[in-house]
XYZ file of C-alpha atoms in Angstrom:
390
model
C -176.672 252.054 -50.098
C -177.596 248.386 -49.931
C -180.977 247.426 -48.480
C -179.391 245.460 -45.642
C -177.313 248.508 -44.680
C -180.377 250.741 -44.225
C -181.784 250.240 -40.730
C -185.069 252.025 -41.487
C -185.762 249.918 -44.582
C -185.066 246.753 -42.585
C -187.431 247.805 -39.791
C -190.264 248.465 -42.212
C -189.691 245.392 -44.335
C -192.552 242.879 -44.718
C -193.445 239.999 -46.991
C -194.723 242.723 -49.329
C -191.391 244.582 -49.273
C -190.353 247.869 -47.662
C -190.548 251.539 -48.614
C -188.475 252.896 -51.486
C -184.947 254.132 -50.909
C -185.572 257.439 -52.710
C -186.211 260.844 -51.150
C -189.347 262.980 -50.965
C -192.703 261.568 -49.881
C -192.256 257.832 -49.366
C -195.048 255.408 -48.548
C -196.038 251.759 -48.466
C -199.355 250.491 -49.779
C -201.354 247.762 -48.044
C -200.738 244.380 -49.665
C -204.488 243.776 -49.965
C -205.186 247.101 -51.714
C -206.488 249.087 -48.764
C -208.644 252.242 -48.717
C -209.278 254.169 -51.940
C -210.227 257.821 -52.316
C -213.469 257.751 -54.354
C -212.908 261.299 -55.642
C -209.566 260.626 -57.330
C -209.609 256.821 -57.466
C -206.169 256.771 -55.863
C -205.050 254.304 -53.220
C -204.347 255.508 -49.685
C -201.059 254.112 -48.249
C -200.637 252.057 -45.113
C -198.219 254.706 -43.849
C -196.024 257.598 -45.036
C -192.374 258.396 -44.355
C -191.391 262.062 -44.816
C -187.882 263.432 -44.446
C -186.714 267.026 -44.040
C -183.121 268.151 -44.212
C -182.194 269.302 -40.730
C -183.349 272.872 -40.025
C -180.144 273.503 -38.071
C -178.017 272.724 -41.118
C -175.964 275.217 -43.090
C -178.440 275.451 -45.941
C -182.198 275.188 -46.052
C -183.623 272.660 -48.452
C -185.428 274.152 -51.454
C -188.840 273.338 -50.018
C -188.333 275.416 -46.869
C -189.970 272.938 -44.488
C -190.501 274.181 -40.953
C -190.311 271.875 -37.923
C -191.799 273.891 -35.048
C -190.942 271.857 -31.973
C -192.688 274.283 -29.616
C -196.151 274.195 -31.200
C -195.849 270.556 -32.237
C -196.479 271.387 -35.902
C -194.546 270.592 -39.059
C -195.069 272.560 -42.276
C -193.968 270.335 -45.131
C -193.796 271.021 -48.867
C -194.927 268.396 -51.356
C -192.916 266.756 -54.124
C -193.584 269.018 -57.127
C -190.401 270.136 -58.901
C -189.832 272.778 -61.561
C -187.623 270.396 -63.536
C -190.780 268.325 -64.147
C -193.095 271.304 -64.617
C -194.972 269.546 -67.438
C -196.677 267.541 -64.678
C -199.437 269.037 -62.546
C -198.754 269.333 -58.814
C -201.040 266.371 -58.055
C -199.478 264.179 -60.736
C -196.367 263.739 -58.632
C -196.820 260.369 -56.965
C -196.246 261.492 -53.369
C -198.514 264.515 -53.767
C -201.231 262.351 -55.310
C -201.231 260.019 -52.308
C -201.244 262.918 -49.840
C -204.195 264.486 -51.687
C -206.088 261.173 -51.613
C -205.387 260.862 -47.886
C -206.620 264.396 -47.245
C -209.838 263.638 -49.112
C -210.433 260.753 -46.692
C -209.828 263.126 -43.784
C -212.281 265.693 -45.136
C -214.926 263.038 -45.760
C -214.685 261.813 -42.159
C -213.095 258.426 -42.897
C -210.600 258.919 -40.078
C -210.426 255.225 -39.200
C -208.737 254.579 -42.574
C -206.188 257.387 -42.312
C -202.498 256.401 -42.529
C -199.938 257.411 -39.883
C -197.004 259.593 -40.943
C -193.437 259.211 -39.689
C -191.337 262.366 -39.947
C -187.534 262.434 -39.881
C -184.848 265.096 -40.141
C -181.593 264.373 -41.949
C -178.730 266.164 -40.131
C -176.182 264.711 -42.561
C -175.881 262.031 -45.199
C -176.565 258.554 -43.853
C -178.219 259.705 -40.618
C -181.885 260.242 -39.712
C -183.419 261.756 -36.556
C -186.972 260.682 -35.757
C -189.156 263.725 -35.034
C -192.264 261.773 -34.200
C -195.445 260.049 -35.237
C -197.644 262.576 -37.029
C -201.222 263.017 -38.171
C -202.252 264.897 -41.291
C -204.043 268.073 -40.150
C -204.354 270.236 -43.267
C -203.345 270.432 -46.934
C -203.303 273.619 -48.986
C -202.310 274.559 -52.509
C -199.467 277.063 -52.654
C -196.628 278.290 -54.837
C -192.984 277.862 -53.917
C -189.615 278.249 -55.580
C -187.490 275.414 -56.889
C -184.091 276.624 -58.075
C -185.531 280.136 -58.291
C -188.463 279.034 -60.461
C -192.096 279.212 -59.253
C -194.215 276.066 -59.238
C -197.528 275.062 -57.663
C -197.234 272.521 -54.865
C -198.891 271.171 -51.727
C -198.313 272.791 -48.328
C -198.868 270.049 -45.745
C -199.541 270.607 -42.037
C -198.595 267.746 -39.731
C -199.320 267.447 -36.012
C -196.622 265.706 -33.945
C -198.449 263.269 -31.679
C -197.802 262.794 -27.978
C -195.855 259.544 -28.067
C -192.141 258.832 -27.897
C -192.182 255.417 -29.581
C -193.954 253.789 -32.519
C -194.431 249.991 -32.678
C -192.791 248.765 -35.877
C -195.058 245.724 -35.831
C -198.068 248.063 -36.125
C -196.692 249.579 -39.322
C -195.914 246.150 -40.754
C -199.387 244.873 -39.908
C -200.945 247.883 -41.629
C -199.253 246.575 -44.778
C -200.005 242.867 -44.422
C -203.389 242.810 -42.652
C -206.529 242.422 -44.721
C -207.885 245.655 -43.202
C -205.793 248.523 -41.800
C -208.453 249.040 -39.122
C -207.727 245.566 -37.820
C -204.052 246.443 -37.437
C -204.954 249.685 -35.633
C -207.218 247.847 -33.230
C -204.573 245.301 -32.255
C -201.272 247.184 -32.498
C -201.717 250.977 -32.724
C -200.480 253.202 -29.874
C -203.223 254.819 -27.818
C -202.523 258.264 -29.222
C -203.301 257.002 -32.762
C -206.526 255.361 -31.621
C -207.569 258.807 -30.455
C -206.639 260.344 -33.816
C -208.944 258.020 -35.739
C -211.699 259.001 -33.329
C -211.112 262.674 -34.068
C -208.837 263.722 -31.193
C -205.291 264.952 -31.862
C -202.988 265.145 -28.837
C -199.858 267.075 -29.807
C -196.623 266.169 -28.126
C -195.076 268.632 -25.703
C -191.613 268.429 -27.199
C -189.945 270.440 -24.441
C -190.612 269.282 -20.890
C -190.180 272.933 -19.949
C -191.062 276.055 -21.882
C -187.619 277.424 -21.074
C -185.479 277.291 -24.209
C -181.729 277.630 -24.511
C -180.151 280.350 -26.627
C -179.333 277.700 -29.240
C -183.030 276.880 -29.541
C -183.966 280.532 -30.010
C -181.516 281.718 -32.678
C -180.345 280.219 -35.992
C -177.110 278.270 -36.300
C -174.137 280.424 -37.301
C -173.629 280.457 -41.047
C -177.028 278.911 -41.812
C -179.556 280.257 -44.306
C -181.823 281.074 -41.363
C -179.104 283.295 -39.876
C -178.807 285.191 -43.167
C -182.545 285.829 -43.186
C -182.469 287.016 -39.568
C -179.479 289.273 -40.342
C -181.575 290.944 -43.033
C -184.349 291.527 -40.507
C -181.883 292.807 -37.888
C -180.551 295.340 -40.412
C -183.906 297.175 -40.402
C -184.198 300.417 -38.480
C -186.247 300.289 -35.244
C -189.192 301.932 -37.028
C -188.908 299.502 -39.934
C -188.786 296.529 -37.564
C -192.030 297.645 -35.926
C -193.723 297.877 -39.328
C -192.170 294.535 -40.299
C -193.568 292.877 -37.152
C -197.074 294.195 -37.850
C -196.823 292.815 -41.405
C -195.669 289.467 -39.986
C -198.668 289.335 -37.652
C -200.850 290.020 -40.684
C -199.513 286.757 -42.165
C -200.730 284.628 -39.239
C -204.165 283.852 -40.778
C -202.287 282.342 -43.738
C -200.506 280.036 -41.290
C -203.283 279.299 -38.774
C -206.471 278.170 -40.545
C -209.587 280.031 -39.414
C -207.801 282.705 -37.383
C -209.088 286.269 -37.760
C -207.325 289.344 -36.480
C -206.792 293.074 -36.514
C -203.502 294.778 -35.752
C -202.555 298.464 -35.624
C -199.111 299.994 -35.235
C -198.849 302.780 -32.661
C -197.358 306.227 -33.193
C -193.611 306.596 -32.735
C -194.249 309.230 -30.031
C -196.707 308.932 -27.203
C -196.992 305.157 -27.676
C -196.718 304.447 -23.926
C -194.096 301.798 -24.681
C -196.440 299.787 -26.913
C -195.454 299.262 -30.574
C -198.712 297.694 -31.804
C -202.073 296.456 -30.550
C -204.972 294.447 -31.905
C -207.120 291.383 -31.421
C -207.280 287.743 -32.443
C -210.618 286.090 -33.035
C -210.661 282.345 -32.502
C -212.430 280.338 -35.219
C -216.054 279.223 -35.016
C -217.568 277.770 -32.893
C -215.394 279.284 -30.113
C -215.788 282.725 -31.727
C -213.891 284.459 -28.921
C -211.870 287.669 -29.222
C -208.521 288.134 -27.457
C -207.070 291.641 -27.294
C -203.302 291.982 -27.410
C -200.572 294.570 -26.945
C -197.087 294.097 -28.311
C -193.513 295.260 -28.509
C -190.993 294.750 -31.310
C -187.347 295.180 -30.300
C -184.470 294.766 -32.717
C -181.786 293.628 -30.260
C -178.589 291.587 -30.484
C -178.333 290.689 -26.798
C -180.550 288.665 -24.471
C -183.908 290.110 -23.425
C -183.977 290.500 -19.642
C -186.916 290.323 -17.204
C -187.152 294.108 -16.754
C -187.609 294.597 -20.505
C -190.541 292.189 -20.717
C -192.005 293.472 -17.432
C -192.740 296.835 -19.074
C -195.095 295.070 -21.466
C -196.641 293.016 -18.654
C -197.306 296.189 -16.652
C -199.348 297.679 -19.516
C -201.632 294.684 -20.016
C -205.217 295.231 -18.971
C -207.669 292.612 -17.782
C -208.096 289.891 -20.400
C -205.323 291.225 -22.636
C -202.483 289.185 -24.091
C -198.893 290.292 -24.741
C -196.730 289.628 -27.801
C -192.992 290.356 -27.586
C -190.877 290.078 -30.757
C -187.093 290.313 -30.812
C -184.345 289.472 -33.276
C -182.300 288.032 -30.380
C -183.267 285.648 -27.557
C -184.657 285.587 -24.011
C -182.572 284.896 -20.921
C -183.405 281.839 -18.854
C -184.517 284.075 -15.980
C -186.901 285.982 -18.249
C -188.542 282.787 -19.430
C -188.783 281.318 -15.936
C -190.441 284.443 -14.545
C -192.999 284.469 -17.354
C -193.708 280.784 -16.742
C -193.724 280.933 -12.935
C -195.993 283.978 -12.737
C -198.189 282.725 -15.597
C -198.010 286.051 -17.391
C -200.142 286.026 -20.575
C -197.182 286.849 -22.840
C -195.856 285.009 -25.895
C -192.132 285.460 -26.485
C -190.997 285.359 -30.137
C -187.255 284.927 -30.618
C -185.126 285.341 -33.726
C -185.654 281.721 -34.796
C -189.406 282.053 -34.218
C -189.448 285.041 -36.577
C -187.644 283.067 -39.276
C -190.056 280.140 -38.837
C -193.042 282.478 -39.250
C -191.480 284.023 -42.351
C -190.988 280.621 -43.914
C -194.439 279.335 -42.954
C -196.004 282.529 -44.296
C -194.187 282.257 -47.656
C -192.254 285.485 -47.050
C -188.878 284.031 -48.070
C -187.512 283.560 -51.574
C -184.037 282.395 -52.528
C -182.791 282.555 -48.946
C -183.862 286.201 -48.522
C -186.984 288.119 -47.607
C -189.291 288.266 -50.609
C -188.722 291.692 -52.128
C -192.409 292.285 -52.942
C -193.573 291.353 -49.439
C -190.800 293.382 -47.782
C -191.717 296.437 -49.849
C -195.350 296.226 -48.767
C -194.361 295.550 -45.144
C -192.216 298.678 -44.981
C -194.409 300.902 -47.169
C -195.962 302.752 -44.232
C -192.996 303.029 -41.900
C -193.603 306.736 -41.451
C -197.376 306.465 -41.787
C -199.860 307.565 -39.174
C -200.273 305.197 -36.261
C -202.719 305.045 -33.410
C -202.486 305.865 -29.722
C -200.955 302.922 -27.886
C -203.703 302.996 -25.236
C -206.599 303.037 -27.653
C -209.031 300.253 -26.662
C -209.332 297.580 -29.353
C -212.916 296.794 -28.337
C -214.254 299.815 -30.256
C -213.670 298.028 -33.590
C-alpha cells in the first residue's frame, strides 16, 4: 500500500514523518528526543498505535488479545515471536518501548506518558478505532506462537472516556520541544486527567443491555469452538469449571483476593458456589457472593435469575454464569431494580479464559482443564454456609 493511500499514515504525518506501515506495536518518537527511561536508557515514544485483528472474526490472532468493551479494558500481547526466539522478550522493539513507558508510569512520571491508540482490523485494508487508551499495567507471561511457547508482555490498556482524539495533538507531541507542552495546549481533557493520575474509562455501551450478538461468539469463529468445548461439559463439570474460572480472576485483576467454594450437588438450595472477593488495599473490603453456573443453549429468562436474587442476603453479590445469553427483559429487570448481580454470558466466559491464559491452540488448555475438573465429584459445602466464618 502506498503512503498516500493509507489514511491513518496521512493523518499522523509530520515534518518528522509518520508511523511505520508494519504491524504489531507501532510508535512515533518525538523529533527532539523526548523522555528517556533511566532504567533501560530507552526512548519513550510520543504515541503508540496498536492493532488487534477483530475479535468477531473467523479466527483469533495468535496473540489472543481481548477487547472487553463492557469493562473498558483491553488485554494486549506484546511483539515477541517464536520465529525470533533468539531474542529476549524485551529486545523486540515494540516491547522495549512499552517496557520503557511502563517504567515511567511506575516511577510516577505520568506527565511524560504517551497516549495509545487502539484499532481492530475487521478485514484487510480496514481499521476500526476502539479508542484512546492509557497504559494501566504490564506483566511478563508466556503465550503460544504457532504452538510454540515464548515469553512475552501482557499489556493492560484502559479505554478512556472520549469519542474523538485531536490529530493535531498527536502531531504536536512529535514536533514540540516538550511533549508536556503539546499536552497542555492540545490534549483532550480526559488525557489531562490521566497525567494527573485519574483514569476515566469510557462507558462503551450507553445501556448495560446487550444484544444476543454481543453476548455469544460469531458462528464459525475460534471463540465459538472454545465455547462449544465448554458447553460439552456435564452440568457437574460446568460447575467445577466455573469455580476454576473464578479462581483465575486474581491473575486477571491485579490485587484482587478471593475465596470460592463449590456447593454439594444435593441440598445446595439452588446455589452452585459461594465465596468472597476482597478489594485491594487500601479499600480492603470484603464482598460475599453466591453464584449459579448453568450450561444452557437458550436465553436466560428473568425467572431463572430471580431464583439467585431471592437467595442473596444483605450485602451479598450474585454471579450468574451461562454458556448462552440473557434476554433483553432479564437484563432490563436487573438494571431497573438495581439487583447486585453480574451476568456472565458465553462470550464473557471466553474472554475470561483468554485473559486468564486458559486457552492454547484454539482449545481449552489440557493441563488447566484437567485441574479444573479434577474434583467434579469431590465434597462440596452447604450452599447456605456463611462465608464470614473464614
